[in-house]
Each structure stands twice: as structure tokens, then as C-alpha cells.
mmCIF file of C-alpha atoms in Angstrom:
data_model
loop_
_atom_site.group_PDB
_atom_site.id
_atom_site.type_symbol
_atom_site.label_atom_id
_atom_site.label_comp_id
_atom_site.label_asym_id
_atom_site.label_seq_id
_atom_site.Cartn_x
_atom_site.Cartn_y
_atom_site.Cartn_z
ATOM 1 C CA UNK A 1 24.789 8.961 58.573
ATOM 2 C CA UNK A 2 26.495 10.662 61.171
ATOM 3 C CA UNK A 3 29.986 11.948 60.363
ATOM 4 C CA UNK A 4 29.172 12.723 56.642
ATOM 5 C CA UNK A 5 29.732 15.914 55.087
ATOM 6 C CA UNK A 6 26.699 17.219 53.200
ATOM 7 C CA UNK A 7 27.745 17.140 49.520
ATOM 8 C CA UNK A 8 27.167 19.654 47.004
ATOM 9 C CA UNK A 9 24.056 19.669 44.594
ATOM 10 C CA UNK A 10 25.309 17.779 41.328
ATOM 11 C CA UNK A 11 24.795 19.924 38.385
ATOM 12 C CA UNK A 12 25.071 19.132 34.607
ATOM 13 C CA UNK A 13 27.671 20.860 32.546
ATOM 14 C CA UNK A 14 27.055 24.568 31.508
ATOM 15 C CA UNK A 15 26.405 23.674 27.966
ATOM 16 C CA UNK A 16 23.561 21.632 28.958
ATOM 17 C CA UNK A 17 22.203 23.887 31.391
ATOM 18 C CA UNK A 18 21.777 26.340 28.523
ATOM 19 C CA UNK A 19 20.894 24.370 25.542
ATOM 20 C CA UNK A 20 17.249 24.408 24.789
ATOM 21 C CA UNK A 21 14.909 21.771 25.204
ATOM 22 C CA UNK A 22 13.131 19.909 22.685
ATOM 23 C CA UNK A 23 9.700 18.594 23.537
ATOM 24 C CA UNK A 24 8.014 16.420 20.957
ATOM 25 C CA UNK A 25 4.305 15.565 21.689
ATOM 26 C CA UNK A 26 4.850 11.875 21.804
ATOM 27 C CA UNK A 27 2.092 11.211 24.203
ATOM 28 C CA UNK A 28 -1.437 10.051 22.758
ATOM 29 C CA UNK A 29 -1.055 9.507 18.692
ATOM 30 C CA UNK A 30 -3.992 7.807 18.230
ATOM 31 C CA UNK A 31 -5.379 9.083 15.089
ATOM 32 C CA UNK A 32 -4.496 9.898 11.534
ATOM 33 C CA UNK A 33 -0.808 11.283 11.716
ATOM 34 C CA UNK A 34 -0.708 14.555 10.220
ATOM 35 C CA UNK A 35 1.712 15.807 12.595
ATOM 36 C CA UNK A 36 5.515 14.250 12.505
ATOM 37 C CA UNK A 37 5.937 13.915 8.558
ATOM 38 C CA UNK A 38 6.249 10.216 8.839
ATOM 39 C CA UNK A 39 4.937 7.821 6.186
ATOM 40 C CA UNK A 40 1.127 8.057 6.769
ATOM 41 C CA UNK A 41 0.716 4.380 5.335
ATOM 42 C CA UNK A 42 2.720 1.406 5.682
ATOM 43 C CA UNK A 43 6.706 0.403 5.179
ATOM 44 C CA UNK A 44 7.149 -1.650 1.762
ATOM 45 C CA UNK A 45 5.039 -5.071 2.167
ATOM 46 C CA UNK A 46 8.682 -6.947 1.491
ATOM 47 C CA UNK A 47 9.767 -5.234 4.660
ATOM 48 C CA UNK A 48 6.855 -6.267 6.660
ATOM 49 C CA UNK A 49 7.732 -9.916 5.283
ATOM 50 C CA UNK A 50 11.113 -9.770 6.616
ATOM 51 C CA UNK A 51 10.278 -8.598 9.953
ATOM 52 C CA UNK A 52 8.151 -11.765 10.093
ATOM 53 C CA UNK A 53 11.264 -13.602 9.788
ATOM 54 C CA UNK A 54 12.935 -11.896 12.947
ATOM 55 C CA UNK A 55 14.228 -14.797 15.091
ATOM 56 C CA UNK A 56 14.267 -15.230 18.829
ATOM 57 C CA UNK A 57 17.959 -16.139 18.401
ATOM 58 C CA UNK A 58 18.431 -13.084 16.060
ATOM 59 C CA UNK A 59 17.549 -10.993 19.048
ATOM 60 C CA UNK A 60 20.253 -12.153 21.326
ATOM 61 C CA UNK A 61 23.288 -10.889 18.882
ATOM 62 C CA UNK A 62 24.818 -7.712 18.722
ATOM 63 C CA UNK A 63 24.126 -6.116 15.726
ATOM 64 C CA UNK A 64 27.039 -5.901 12.566
ATOM 65 C CA UNK A 65 26.798 -2.840 10.656
ATOM 66 C CA UNK A 66 29.459 -3.166 8.514
ATOM 67 C CA UNK A 67 28.041 -5.464 5.782
ATOM 68 C CA UNK A 68 24.937 -3.475 5.333
ATOM 69 C CA UNK A 69 26.900 -0.416 5.216
ATOM 70 C CA UNK A 70 28.301 -1.683 2.259
ATOM 71 C CA UNK A 71 25.190 -2.519 0.707
ATOM 72 C CA UNK A 72 23.733 0.979 1.340
ATOM 73 C CA UNK A 73 27.379 2.584 -0.453
ATOM 74 C CA UNK A 74 26.535 0.353 -3.464
ATOM 75 C CA UNK A 75 23.249 1.473 -3.598
ATOM 76 C CA UNK A 76 24.073 5.213 -3.505
ATOM 77 C CA UNK A 77 27.299 4.712 -5.846
ATOM 78 C CA UNK A 78 29.632 5.282 -2.956
ATOM 79 C CA UNK A 79 32.269 3.696 -1.158
ATOM 80 C CA UNK A 80 31.817 1.728 1.771
ATOM 81 C CA UNK A 81 34.195 3.967 3.714
ATOM 82 C CA UNK A 82 32.075 7.074 2.723
ATOM 83 C CA UNK A 83 28.748 5.679 4.599
ATOM 84 C CA UNK A 84 27.875 5.551 8.288
ATOM 85 C CA UNK A 85 24.621 3.965 9.492
ATOM 86 C CA UNK A 86 23.194 6.120 12.473
ATOM 87 C CA UNK A 87 20.107 5.545 15.068
ATOM 88 C CA UNK A 88 18.032 7.944 12.870
ATOM 89 C CA UNK A 89 19.409 11.603 11.750
ATOM 90 C CA UNK A 90 19.097 13.020 14.827
ATOM 91 C CA UNK A 91 22.208 10.607 15.892
ATOM 92 C CA UNK A 92 23.906 11.487 12.583
ATOM 93 C CA UNK A 93 23.515 15.411 13.815
ATOM 94 C CA UNK A 94 24.916 14.662 17.247
ATOM 95 C CA UNK A 95 27.956 12.676 16.005
ATOM 96 C CA UNK A 96 28.852 15.140 12.966
ATOM 97 C CA UNK A 97 28.723 17.938 16.081
ATOM 98 C CA UNK A 98 30.794 15.651 18.556
ATOM 99 C CA UNK A 99 33.338 14.887 15.630
ATOM 100 C CA UNK A 100 33.954 18.463 14.632
ATOM 101 C CA UNK A 101 33.052 21.036 17.071
ATOM 102 C CA UNK A 102 35.587 22.626 19.715
ATOM 103 C CA UNK A 103 34.111 24.790 22.707
ATOM 104 C CA UNK A 104 35.242 27.965 20.824
ATOM 105 C CA UNK A 105 34.124 27.009 17.332
ATOM 106 C CA UNK A 106 31.259 28.401 15.509
ATOM 107 C CA UNK A 107 28.410 26.433 14.368
ATOM 108 C CA UNK A 108 26.051 27.770 11.706
ATOM 109 C CA UNK A 109 22.092 27.037 11.110
ATOM 110 C CA UNK A 110 19.215 29.003 9.695
ATOM 111 C CA UNK A 111 16.034 29.488 11.836
ATOM 112 C CA UNK A 112 13.415 27.970 11.597
ATOM 113 C CA UNK A 113 14.743 24.793 10.655
ATOM 114 C CA UNK A 114 15.043 21.002 12.593
ATOM 115 C CA UNK A 115 15.159 21.991 16.336
ATOM 116 C CA UNK A 116 17.946 19.129 17.186
ATOM 117 C CA UNK A 117 20.873 21.063 14.913
ATOM 118 C CA UNK A 118 20.618 23.819 17.660
ATOM 119 C CA UNK A 119 20.413 21.187 20.528
ATOM 120 C CA UNK A 120 23.128 18.999 19.329
ATOM 121 C CA UNK A 121 25.604 22.031 18.445
ATOM 122 C CA UNK A 122 24.823 23.892 21.801
ATOM 123 C CA UNK A 123 25.798 20.678 23.751
ATOM 124 C CA UNK A 124 29.053 21.463 22.305
ATOM 125 C CA UNK A 125 29.737 24.882 21.684
ATOM 126 C CA UNK A 126 28.093 28.180 23.240
ATOM 127 C CA UNK A 127 28.443 29.720 19.853
ATOM 128 C CA UNK A 128 25.718 28.723 17.649
ATOM 129 C CA UNK A 129 25.163 31.276 15.229
ATOM 130 C CA UNK A 130 21.234 31.476 13.805
ATOM 131 C CA UNK A 131 20.573 33.212 10.723
ATOM 132 C CA UNK A 132 16.704 33.699 10.680
ATOM 133 C CA UNK A 133 14.647 33.723 7.859
ATOM 134 C CA UNK A 134 12.536 36.945 6.795
ATOM 135 C CA UNK A 135 8.820 36.822 6.331
ATOM 136 C CA UNK A 136 8.868 35.150 3.205
ATOM 137 C CA UNK A 137 10.546 31.742 5.403
ATOM 138 C CA UNK A 138 12.937 31.449 1.868
ATOM 139 C CA UNK A 139 16.535 30.465 2.632
ATOM 140 C CA UNK A 140 18.274 33.868 3.501
ATOM 141 C CA UNK A 141 21.016 32.621 0.965
ATOM 142 C CA UNK A 142 23.351 36.455 1.122
ATOM 143 C CA UNK A 143 22.704 36.680 4.986
ATOM 144 C CA UNK A 144 23.699 32.851 5.240
ATOM 145 C CA UNK A 145 27.168 33.051 3.380
ATOM 146 C CA UNK A 146 27.675 36.846 5.234
ATOM 147 C CA UNK A 147 27.344 34.850 8.586
ATOM 148 C CA UNK A 148 30.713 32.498 7.649
ATOM 149 C CA UNK A 149 33.545 33.413 9.807
ATOM 150 C CA UNK A 150 36.940 31.778 10.038
ATOM 151 C CA UNK A 151 35.562 30.458 13.451
ATOM 152 C CA UNK A 152 32.973 28.457 11.644
ATOM 153 C CA UNK A 153 33.467 24.994 11.768
ATOM 154 C CA UNK A 154 30.424 23.386 11.256
ATOM 155 C CA UNK A 155 27.408 24.394 8.999
ATOM 156 C CA UNK A 156 24.047 22.375 8.925
ATOM 157 C CA UNK A 157 21.523 23.264 6.266
ATOM 158 C CA UNK A 158 17.965 20.969 5.694
ATOM 159 C CA UNK A 159 16.900 21.044 1.901
ATOM 160 C CA UNK A 160 13.996 20.407 1.787
ATOM 161 C CA UNK A 161 13.595 22.831 5.056
ATOM 162 C CA UNK A 162 11.625 21.359 8.107
ATOM 163 C CA UNK A 163 9.029 23.077 8.904
ATOM 164 C CA UNK A 164 8.923 25.258 6.080
ATOM 165 C CA UNK A 165 9.375 23.090 2.929
ATOM 166 C CA UNK A 166 11.358 25.491 1.168
ATOM 167 C CA UNK A 167 14.796 24.119 -0.720
ATOM 168 C CA UNK A 168 18.230 25.342 -1.213
ATOM 169 C CA UNK A 169 19.196 25.142 -4.616
ATOM 170 C CA UNK A 170 22.206 22.954 -5.534
ATOM 171 C CA UNK A 171 24.322 25.745 -6.555
ATOM 172 C CA UNK A 172 23.966 27.688 -3.187
ATOM 173 C CA UNK A 173 24.829 24.599 -1.347
ATOM 174 C CA UNK A 174 28.119 24.120 -2.831
ATOM 175 C CA UNK A 175 28.580 27.726 -2.874
ATOM 176 C CA UNK A 176 28.323 27.335 0.875
ATOM 177 C CA UNK A 177 30.847 24.658 1.078
ATOM 178 C CA UNK A 178 33.311 26.798 -1.248
ATOM 179 C CA UNK A 179 32.696 30.070 1.037
ATOM 180 C CA UNK A 180 33.972 28.042 3.996
ATOM 181 C CA UNK A 181 36.559 24.996 3.517
ATOM 182 C CA UNK A 182 37.561 25.201 7.173
ATOM 183 C CA UNK A 183 34.385 23.777 8.037
ATOM 184 C CA UNK A 184 32.132 20.768 7.622
ATOM 185 C CA UNK A 185 28.833 21.349 5.771
ATOM 186 C CA UNK A 186 26.282 18.898 6.371
ATOM 187 C CA UNK A 187 23.279 18.904 4.098
ATOM 188 C CA UNK A 188 20.307 17.194 5.547
ATOM 189 C CA UNK A 189 18.440 15.390 2.420
ATOM 190 C CA UNK A 190 15.532 13.918 4.815
ATOM 191 C CA UNK A 191 13.029 14.610 2.619
ATOM 192 C CA UNK A 192 14.729 14.212 -0.723
ATOM 193 C CA UNK A 193 12.448 11.938 -2.210
ATOM 194 C CA UNK A 194 9.932 14.415 -2.164
ATOM 195 C CA UNK A 195 12.052 16.821 -3.678
ATOM 196 C CA UNK A 196 14.391 14.870 -6.034
ATOM 197 C CA UNK A 197 17.381 17.482 -5.826
ATOM 198 C CA UNK A 198 20.231 16.479 -4.435
ATOM 199 C CA UNK A 199 23.842 16.995 -3.499
ATOM 200 C CA UNK A 200 24.927 13.212 -2.603
ATOM 201 C CA UNK A 201 26.544 13.084 -6.294
ATOM 202 C CA UNK A 202 29.273 15.760 -4.817
ATOM 203 C CA UNK A 203 29.983 13.234 -2.000
ATOM 204 C CA UNK A 204 34.003 12.673 -2.156
ATOM 205 C CA UNK A 205 34.603 15.814 -4.726
ATOM 206 C CA UNK A 206 33.385 18.177 -2.160
ATOM 207 C CA UNK A 207 36.234 18.089 0.634
ATOM 208 C CA UNK A 208 33.827 19.496 3.131
ATOM 209 C CA UNK A 209 30.647 18.082 2.026
ATOM 210 C CA UNK A 210 28.507 15.659 4.328
ATOM 211 C CA UNK A 211 25.023 14.719 3.299
ATOM 212 C CA UNK A 212 22.449 13.158 5.926
ATOM 213 C CA UNK A 213 19.823 10.898 4.666
ATOM 214 C CA UNK A 214 16.840 9.048 6.662
ATOM 215 C CA UNK A 215 14.914 5.956 6.056
ATOM 216 C CA UNK A 216 11.963 7.219 8.320
ATOM 217 C CA UNK A 217 9.987 9.260 5.912
ATOM 218 C CA UNK A 218 9.610 8.019 2.241
ATOM 219 C CA UNK A 219 10.705 4.352 3.396
ATOM 220 C CA UNK A 220 8.251 4.582 6.096
ATOM 221 C CA UNK A 221 10.972 2.928 8.726
ATOM 222 C CA UNK A 222 10.677 5.657 11.674
ATOM 223 C CA UNK A 223 10.220 3.135 14.279
ATOM 224 C CA UNK A 224 12.973 1.536 13.512
ATOM 225 C CA UNK A 225 15.409 4.511 13.640
ATOM 226 C CA UNK A 226 17.855 3.979 11.068
ATOM 227 C CA UNK A 227 19.601 6.796 9.146
ATOM 228 C CA UNK A 228 22.655 7.538 7.236
ATOM 229 C CA UNK A 229 25.490 9.784 6.776
ATOM 230 C CA UNK A 230 27.854 10.172 3.575
ATOM 231 C CA UNK A 231 31.039 11.906 3.248
ATOM 232 C CA UNK A 232 34.657 11.846 2.008
ATOM 233 C CA UNK A 233 36.568 8.824 3.927
ATOM 234 C CA UNK A 234 38.792 11.207 5.601
ATOM 235 C CA UNK A 235 35.900 13.110 7.423
ATOM 236 C CA UNK A 236 33.817 10.042 8.269
ATOM 237 C CA UNK A 237 36.501 8.005 10.002
ATOM 238 C CA UNK A 238 36.490 10.726 12.279
ATOM 239 C CA UNK A 239 32.352 10.368 12.612
ATOM 240 C CA UNK A 240 32.928 6.647 13.044
ATOM 241 C CA UNK A 241 35.428 7.218 15.631
ATOM 242 C CA UNK A 242 32.877 8.916 17.939
ATOM 243 C CA UNK A 243 29.959 6.416 16.930
ATOM 244 C CA UNK A 244 28.911 3.559 19.072
ATOM 245 C CA UNK A 245 30.027 0.335 17.147
ATOM 246 C CA UNK A 246 26.603 -0.956 18.066
ATOM 247 C CA UNK A 247 24.258 2.111 17.414
ATOM 248 C CA UNK A 248 21.778 0.876 14.953
ATOM 249 C CA UNK A 249 19.592 -2.247 16.147
ATOM 250 C CA UNK A 250 19.668 -5.341 14.230
ATOM 251 C CA UNK A 251 16.340 -5.433 13.049
ATOM 252 C CA UNK A 252 16.626 -2.187 11.356
ATOM 253 C CA UNK A 253 20.033 -3.503 10.315
ATOM 254 C CA UNK A 254 18.162 -6.824 8.674
ATOM 255 C CA UNK A 255 15.293 -4.754 6.944
ATOM 256 C CA UNK A 256 17.144 -1.961 5.499
ATOM 257 C CA UNK A 257 18.504 -3.718 2.421
ATOM 258 C CA UNK A 258 15.123 -5.112 1.747
ATOM 259 C CA UNK A 259 13.779 -1.392 1.924
ATOM 260 C CA UNK A 260 16.811 -0.218 -0.562
ATOM 261 C CA UNK A 261 16.086 -2.950 -3.164
ATOM 262 C CA UNK A 262 12.316 -2.205 -3.335
ATOM 263 C CA UNK A 263 12.564 1.002 -5.321
ATOM 264 C CA UNK A 264 9.089 0.632 -6.756
ATOM 265 C CA UNK A 265 7.663 1.008 -3.373
ATOM 266 C CA UNK A 266 9.573 4.198 -2.327
ATOM 267 C CA UNK A 267 8.779 5.387 -5.994
ATOM 268 C CA UNK A 268 5.120 4.820 -5.661
ATOM 269 C CA UNK A 269 4.657 6.147 -2.290
ATOM 270 C CA UNK A 270 6.743 9.434 -3.477
ATOM 271 C CA UNK A 271 4.257 9.828 -6.332
ATOM 272 C CA UNK A 272 1.358 9.577 -3.731
ATOM 273 C CA UNK A 273 2.896 12.554 -1.958
ATOM 274 C CA UNK A 274 3.593 14.757 -5.125
ATOM 275 C CA UNK A 275 -0.034 14.147 -6.110
ATOM 276 C CA UNK A 276 -1.488 14.791 -2.413
ATOM 277 C CA UNK A 277 0.666 17.799 -2.326
ATOM 278 C CA UNK A 278 -0.740 19.258 -4.850
ATOM 279 C CA UNK A 279 -4.386 18.579 -4.045
ATOM 280 C CA UNK A 280 -3.583 19.869 -0.368
ATOM 281 C CA UNK A 281 -2.426 22.991 -1.524
ATOM 282 C CA UNK A 282 -5.382 23.097 -4.014
ATOM 283 C CA UNK A 283 -7.815 22.630 -0.719
ATOM 284 C CA UNK A 284 -6.004 25.092 1.144
ATOM 285 C CA UNK A 285 -6.142 27.578 -1.321
ATOM 286 C CA UNK A 286 -9.865 26.940 -1.707
ATOM 287 C CA UNK A 287 -10.461 27.480 2.290
ATOM 288 C CA UNK A 288 -8.857 30.805 2.341
ATOM 289 C CA UNK A 289 -5.850 29.420 4.008
ATOM 290 C CA UNK A 290 -2.477 30.880 3.286
ATOM 291 C CA UNK A 291 0.313 28.936 3.163
ATOM 292 C CA UNK A 292 4.275 28.051 2.160
ATOM 293 C CA UNK A 293 4.622 26.180 -1.281
ATOM 294 C CA UNK A 294 6.013 23.174 0.009
ATOM 295 C CA UNK A 295 8.618 20.398 -1.980
ATOM 296 C CA UNK A 296 8.246 18.379 1.072
ATOM 297 C CA UNK A 297 5.859 16.112 2.455
ATOM 298 C CA UNK A 298 3.877 18.532 4.644
ATOM 299 C CA UNK A 299 2.542 22.264 4.199
ATOM 300 C CA UNK A 300 3.010 24.775 7.006
ATOM 301 C CA UNK A 301 0.038 26.699 7.390
ATOM 302 C CA UNK A 302 -0.703 30.476 8.369
ATOM 303 C CA UNK A 303 -3.536 30.262 10.957
ATOM 304 C CA UNK A 304 -3.159 32.913 13.360
ATOM 305 C CA UNK A 305 -4.173 33.463 16.896
ATOM 306 C CA UNK A 306 -6.418 30.160 16.571
ATOM 307 C CA UNK A 307 -3.553 27.823 15.906
ATOM 308 C CA UNK A 308 -4.154 25.996 19.121
ATOM 309 C CA UNK A 309 -7.672 26.008 18.949
ATOM 310 C CA UNK A 310 -7.427 24.198 15.010
ATOM 311 C CA UNK A 311 -4.924 21.521 16.729
ATOM 312 C CA UNK A 312 -7.236 20.937 19.243
ATOM 313 C CA UNK A 313 -10.257 20.408 16.850
ATOM 314 C CA UNK A 314 -8.774 18.415 14.502
ATOM 315 C CA UNK A 315 -7.536 15.969 17.161
ATOM 316 C CA UNK A 316 -11.291 15.826 18.643
ATOM 317 C CA UNK A 317 -11.810 14.609 14.569
ATOM 318 C CA UNK A 318 -8.834 11.859 14.884
ATOM 319 C CA UNK A 319 -6.541 14.037 12.825
ATOM 320 C CA UNK A 320 -3.258 15.229 14.082
ATOM 321 C CA UNK A 321 -1.547 18.473 13.252
ATOM 322 C CA UNK A 322 1.804 19.935 14.668
ATOM 323 C CA UNK A 323 1.556 23.200 16.301
ATOM 324 C CA UNK A 324 4.904 25.012 15.164
ATOM 325 C CA UNK A 325 3.806 28.708 16.727
ATOM 326 C CA UNK A 326 7.099 28.656 19.294
ATOM 327 C CA UNK A 327 9.605 28.074 16.267
ATOM 328 C CA UNK A 328 11.234 31.124 15.278
ATOM 329 C CA UNK A 329 9.494 33.173 13.114
ATOM 330 C CA UNK A 330 6.265 31.041 12.885
ATOM 331 C CA UNK A 331 4.030 32.314 15.276
ATOM 332 C CA UNK A 332 0.639 31.321 14.397
ATOM 333 C CA UNK A 333 1.849 28.634 12.005
ATOM 334 C CA UNK A 334 0.516 24.856 12.227
ATOM 335 C CA UNK A 335 2.112 21.834 9.889
ATOM 336 C CA UNK A 336 -0.025 19.408 8.206
ATOM 337 C CA UNK A 337 1.629 16.387 6.815
ATOM 338 C CA UNK A 338 0.722 14.527 3.197
ATOM 339 C CA UNK A 339 0.435 11.059 2.645
ATOM 340 C CA UNK A 340 -1.620 8.787 0.608
ATOM 341 C CA UNK A 341 -4.958 10.154 -1.251
ATOM 342 C CA UNK A 342 -7.297 8.927 1.494
ATOM 343 C CA UNK A 343 -5.225 10.547 4.127
ATOM 344 C CA UNK A 344 -5.025 13.857 2.244
ATOM 345 C CA UNK A 345 -8.890 13.761 1.708
ATOM 346 C CA UNK A 346 -9.291 12.674 5.317
ATOM 347 C CA UNK A 347 -7.230 15.689 6.420
ATOM 348 C CA UNK A 348 -9.074 18.442 4.162
ATOM 349 C CA UNK A 349 -12.634 17.267 5.274
ATOM 350 C CA UNK A 350 -11.717 17.409 9.169
ATOM 351 C CA UNK A 351 -9.427 20.943 8.420
ATOM 352 C CA UNK A 352 -12.832 22.630 6.723
ATOM 353 C CA UNK A 353 -15.422 21.501 9.296
ATOM 354 C CA UNK A 354 -12.732 22.583 12.229
ATOM 355 C CA UNK A 355 -12.026 25.928 10.976
ATOM 356 C CA UNK A 356 -15.520 26.455 10.674
ATOM 357 C CA UNK A 357 -16.115 25.056 14.273
ATOM 358 C CA UNK A 358 -13.503 27.497 15.606
ATOM 359 C CA UNK A 359 -14.643 30.561 13.900
ATOM 360 C CA UNK A 360 -11.853 31.040 11.883
ATOM 361 C CA UNK A 361 -11.877 34.371 9.439
ATOM 362 C CA UNK A 362 -10.231 32.700 6.140
ATOM 363 C CA UNK A 363 -10.127 35.270 3.796
ATOM 364 C CA UNK A 364 -8.638 37.831 6.320
ATOM 365 C CA UNK A 365 -5.523 35.497 7.251
ATOM 366 C CA UNK A 366 -5.196 34.200 3.698
ATOM 367 C CA UNK A 367 -4.594 38.020 2.348
ATOM 368 C CA UNK A 368 -2.330 38.838 5.601
ATOM 369 C CA UNK A 369 -0.581 35.655 4.855
ATOM 370 C CA UNK A 370 0.037 36.718 1.200
ATOM 371 C CA UNK A 371 1.198 40.205 1.923
ATOM 372 C CA UNK A 372 4.463 38.413 3.726
ATOM 373 C CA UNK A 373 7.727 38.175 2.085
ATOM 374 C CA UNK A 374 10.065 41.400 1.818
ATOM 375 C CA UNK A 375 12.222 39.468 -0.772
ATOM 376 C CA UNK A 376 9.787 37.836 -2.992
ATOM 377 C CA UNK A 377 5.881 38.171 -2.227
ATOM 378 C CA UNK A 378 5.429 35.029 -4.344
ATOM 379 C CA UNK A 379 6.726 32.764 -1.762
ATOM 380 C CA UNK A 380 3.371 33.009 -0.120
ATOM 381 C CA UNK A 381 0.055 31.845 -1.456
#
């Protein structure tokens, strides 16, 4: 229109322009899902039955979170004001960053690790310090502690770690908390059920410790998007303050108490993964594939230059894998999820055929992988 002054182009905040982008391959996931570390079978049958009871009127209501938080808190031996339910752990990470990071603060993470730590921290501060694992991919404990400074305000550590399956001991995690009393230390225990070691028992005792849990993995509720933060009430009130009051949908809130009560199902599925993990690693040894011994429901495999070819060949056989080659220090790595027995066997059978199809030189890569690791060569097999 005549007379209007031409406007400048609208641009996002500098932090948004600078932050890395997360591009999960979410399209076309028909097949055996060994790519996203999900429960490969189903949620508890009791949860499925509860879903069938969802009413039309129920869908018209805003969700009420607090009652379910009390149930979740009691399940984990905590007080209600120590627990916040979130829209998956993705939102949990975002809320912790929003609550505690100023623009001049430092956030500290290891790499490779879950990409959303860097994304969420980078929206709040330009000072995201990353401690790269060496070729062994084990947690760089001494270098990580040395990276803590008086400006460190938030530390995020996953144990077991994604995508490696490596773990950090309770002693090391508590040492990090003690070394950085001025910082919030968020320990992401998304894969707790497949490992069994936790610092949840320290919540409320260690003043700067927050623990994240998800119900997407062993519980099989990934599509409902529900996670949890647990920490001292004094810290959680700040996280609750930046959270939307309706961040978790009502269907998820309705199903969570049923999922929590069905310990037998979660125990059964975790045992399926424990046995399947051993079977998967034995199968990889037989194929000559180098891998990182995992404590989660996945295995990181060293494939080398033919990583993309392998993912494509597996997809052609109806099996999905996750190419992790763009992760720092993971060039040539592919991740495979471990689920129930049938799915492990199907995955290994397809893997054997696919490696042969692409002309992969197994023994050569296996020897190369076994030579990696300057701190502990036993980390690689």
C-alpha cells in the first residue's frame, strides 16, 4: 500500500540463530523400530485398557497435574513438592535451562550426548562448554571436573549416556555435585531401568541435584509425552514457576498412575532388554562388528565409511537404525535399539544380510575399533 514505510526483515534472537538444529528422522518410520530407543513392543496391557476408557467429555477438560504428581512422588519415595511432571524429558531439560541459566552463565555437558542439552542451554547462554570424550567414548571424568569454573551454573549428565550406553558412577556424579555447589546438576536417568543404578535416593539430600526420568522407554509411553523432574523443593519451585500449568496432556496424566502401578510389566520388559542386550552383543561379536558395551537398551556399532549404506540396506529389509555419524567423535557409528527377543533376532538377521550386501569388511573394522580408547582399551569390543 502506498505511503507505508518498508519494514525491516524480522530476525530471531542471536541465540536462536546460533544454536544447532535437531533434525530427528521422524518421517516414514514403518518397520521394526530399532532407531529411537523406544519400547519396541507395547505399553502395559493395563495402560491400553485405561486408554480405552478415555471419554469424549474427558477430552474437553484442561489437564490437572498436581494429583498425579502426588502419586508419582509417593511411588519414588519423594514429597509432592519435589516432583514436576513434564512433556517428556525434552521439556524437562528446557525448563531447567530456563529456570537457572543467565546469559553470562556457563553450562557444562559432555559430548557425544543427548543433543537437546546443547539446544536448550544454547537458547539461554552463549557459553555452553562441551567436554569431548576420547576415542574410548567413556565419561571423561577428570577432564569434566576440571572444566567446572565459578561461572558454571548448570551441569547436565546422562547416565546411561545416549548414544554410547556408557555410565557415570554414583560416586562420580556426587563428586560433580560437590565440586560445583553454585550449579544445578541435572542427572538424566532416561535409561535407568536397563542399568539399575540411580541417584534418585539423594534427591533432597544433595542441595543442587535434580534427576530427570522419562516414561518413554521401559514404560512404552513415548507417544503420550510424559517425563519427570525430581529435586529439592527449593529448586523445584523455580522450575515449576517457568512451566506451563497445562504442559502434560490429560490422557498421559490418566495413564501414568496405571503404568507406575504395573511394576511387573516394567520389570518384565527390562529383563527382556537385559537378555536381549547380551544376545545383541554376542551377535555383533560373531559378525565382527566393533561396538561399545552398553548399559542401556541400545548398542553403538562402529561400521565405518559404509554407515549410510548399512542404514539404507536395513531399511529395505524393514528394520530401522539410527546413523550417529554426525555426533562429535562418532563418525562411522550406527546405533541399534534392543527390544524383546523376537525383535533382537530379526534385527541381527537383517544386519547379517545387510552387511554382506554392502560388502562390509568386518574383521578389519573390528580390529580398528578394538584398538581405540587411550584411557581403557577394554571399553571397546
